Amino acid sequence: MSGAGYFPSWVELSIMAATFSGFILVYMVATKFFPIISLWEIQEGREESIREVSERVASYLPDEIRAVQT
């Protein structure tokens, strides 16, 4: 069947685009007021990462320098 089919009009395409845009807007506003990741988890991760990086850097230093640092 050639030529048989349906193509949406510009009004229907506009409604679909507006619906997607509306959902994206609602999602962005919701994540602004209710963060996906807890702020306490982010702060805890920063504190742990500083400690881990300090330990890792100290492990690469020669023993003489490590003794002076501690």
PDB file of C-alpha atoms in Angstrom:
ATOM      1  CA  MET A   1       0.000   0.000   0.000  1.00  0.00           C
ATOM      2  CA  SER A   2       1.837   3.002  -1.172  1.00  0.00           C
ATOM      3  CA  GLY A   3       0.847   6.336   0.247  1.00  0.00           C
ATOM      4  CA  ALA A   4      -1.087   4.843   3.150  1.00  0.00           C
ATOM      5  CA  GLY A   5      -0.016   6.342   6.441  1.00  0.00           C
ATOM      6  CA  TYR A   6      -0.448   9.109   8.884  1.00  0.00           C
ATOM      7  CA  PHE A   7       1.687  12.150   9.507  1.00  0.00           C
ATOM      8  CA  PRO A   8       0.812  14.437  12.423  1.00  0.00           C
ATOM      9  CA  SER A   9       0.003  18.066  11.750  1.00  0.00           C
ATOM     10  CA  TRP A  10       2.114  20.938  13.040  1.00  0.00           C
ATOM     11  CA  VAL A  11      -0.372  21.433  15.881  1.00  0.00           C
ATOM     12  CA  GLU A  12       0.057  17.842  17.077  1.00  0.00           C
ATOM     13  CA  LEU A  13       3.847  18.079  16.810  1.00  0.00           C
ATOM     14  CA  SER A  14       3.756  21.338  18.791  1.00  0.00           C
ATOM     15  CA  ILE A  15       1.632  19.739  21.506  1.00  0.00           C
ATOM     16  CA  MET A  16       4.050  16.811  21.744  1.00  0.00           C
ATOM     17  CA  ALA A  17       7.086  19.141  21.938  1.00  0.00           C
ATOM     18  CA  ALA A  18       5.370  21.268  24.600  1.00  0.00           C
ATOM     19  CA  THR A  19       4.521  18.148  26.618  1.00  0.00           C
ATOM     20  CA  PHE A  20       8.141  16.941  26.576  1.00  0.00           C
ATOM     21  CA  SER A  21       9.351  20.437  27.474  1.00  0.00           C
ATOM     22  CA  GLY A  22       6.836  20.613  30.323  1.00  0.00           C
ATOM     23  CA  PHE A  23       7.979  17.290  31.771  1.00  0.00           C
ATOM     24  CA  ILE A  24      11.617  18.363  31.565  1.00  0.00           C
ATOM     25  CA  LEU A  25      10.792  21.662  33.286  1.00  0.00           C
ATOM     26  CA  VAL A  26       8.871  19.924  36.080  1.00  0.00           C
ATOM     27  CA  TYR A  27      11.745  17.454  36.556  1.00  0.00           C
ATOM     28  CA  MET A  28      14.348  20.227  36.731  1.00  0.00           C
ATOM     29  CA  VAL A  29      12.316  22.266  39.227  1.00  0.00           C
ATOM     30  CA  ALA A  30      11.667  19.179  41.362  1.00  0.00           C
ATOM     31  CA  THR A  31      15.363  18.268  41.460  1.00  0.00           C
ATOM     32  CA  LYS A  32      16.224  21.859  42.379  1.00  0.00           C
ATOM     33  CA  PHE A  33      14.019  21.748  45.497  1.00  0.00           C
ATOM     34  CA  PHE A  34      14.445  18.022  46.251  1.00  0.00           C
ATOM     35  CA  PRO A  35      18.021  17.054  45.278  1.00  0.00           C
ATOM     36  CA  ILE A  36      18.558  13.572  43.898  1.00  0.00           C
ATOM     37  CA  ILE A  37      21.701  13.054  46.020  1.00  0.00           C
ATOM     38  CA  SER A  38      21.563  13.972  49.681  1.00  0.00           C
ATOM     39  CA  LEU A  39      23.771  16.941  50.552  1.00  0.00           C
ATOM     40  CA  TRP A  40      25.039  15.091  53.627  1.00  0.00           C
ATOM     41  CA  GLU A  41      26.332  12.283  51.411  1.00  0.00           C
ATOM     42  CA  ILE A  42      28.203  14.780  49.238  1.00  0.00           C
ATOM     43  CA  GLN A  43      29.821  16.425  52.278  1.00  0.00           C
ATOM     44  CA  GLU A  44      30.769  13.036  53.726  1.00  0.00           C
ATOM     45  CA  GLY A  45      32.315  12.024  50.412  1.00  0.00           C
ATOM     46  CA  ARG A  46      34.432  15.179  50.276  1.00  0.00           C
ATOM     47  CA  GLU A  47      35.781  14.618  53.779  1.00  0.00           C
ATOM     48  CA  GLU A  48      36.636  10.989  53.022  1.00  0.00           C
ATOM     49  CA  SER A  49      38.255  11.835  49.692  1.00  0.00           C
ATOM     50  CA  ILE A  50      40.590  14.407  51.274  1.00  0.00           C
ATOM     51  CA  ARG A  51      41.728  11.841  53.826  1.00  0.00           C
ATOM     52  CA  GLU A  52      42.186   9.120  51.181  1.00  0.00           C
ATOM     53  CA  VAL A  53      44.169  11.389  48.849  1.00  0.00           C
ATOM     54  CA  SER A  54      46.431  12.506  51.710  1.00  0.00           C
ATOM     55  CA  GLU A  55      47.133   8.874  52.629  1.00  0.00           C
ATOM     56  CA  ARG A  56      47.774   7.914  49.005  1.00  0.00           C
ATOM     57  CA  VAL A  57      50.193  10.803  48.428  1.00  0.00           C
ATOM     58  CA  ALA A  58      52.010  10.003  51.684  1.00  0.00           C
ATOM     59  CA  SER A  59      52.418   6.380  50.572  1.00  0.00           C
ATOM     60  CA  TYR A  60      54.307   7.526  47.448  1.00  0.00           C
ATOM     61  CA  LEU A  61      56.795   9.657  49.396  1.00  0.00           C
ATOM     62  CA  PRO A  62      60.162   8.265  50.516  1.00  0.00           C
ATOM     63  CA  ASP A  63      60.468   7.268  54.177  1.00  0.00           C
ATOM     64  CA  GLU A  64      62.690  10.257  55.081  1.00  0.00           C
ATOM     65  CA  ILE A  65      60.145  12.817  53.901  1.00  0.00           C
ATOM     66  CA  ARG A  66      57.259  10.873  55.432  1.00  0.00           C
ATOM     67  CA  ALA A  67      58.990  10.946  58.842  1.00  0.00           C
ATOM     68  CA  VAL A  68      59.440  14.728  58.623  1.00  0.00           C
ATOM     69  CA  GLN A  69      55.769  15.283  57.689  1.00  0.00           C
ATOM     70  CA  THR A  70      54.308  13.337  60.617  1.00  0.00           C
TER      71      THR A  70
END
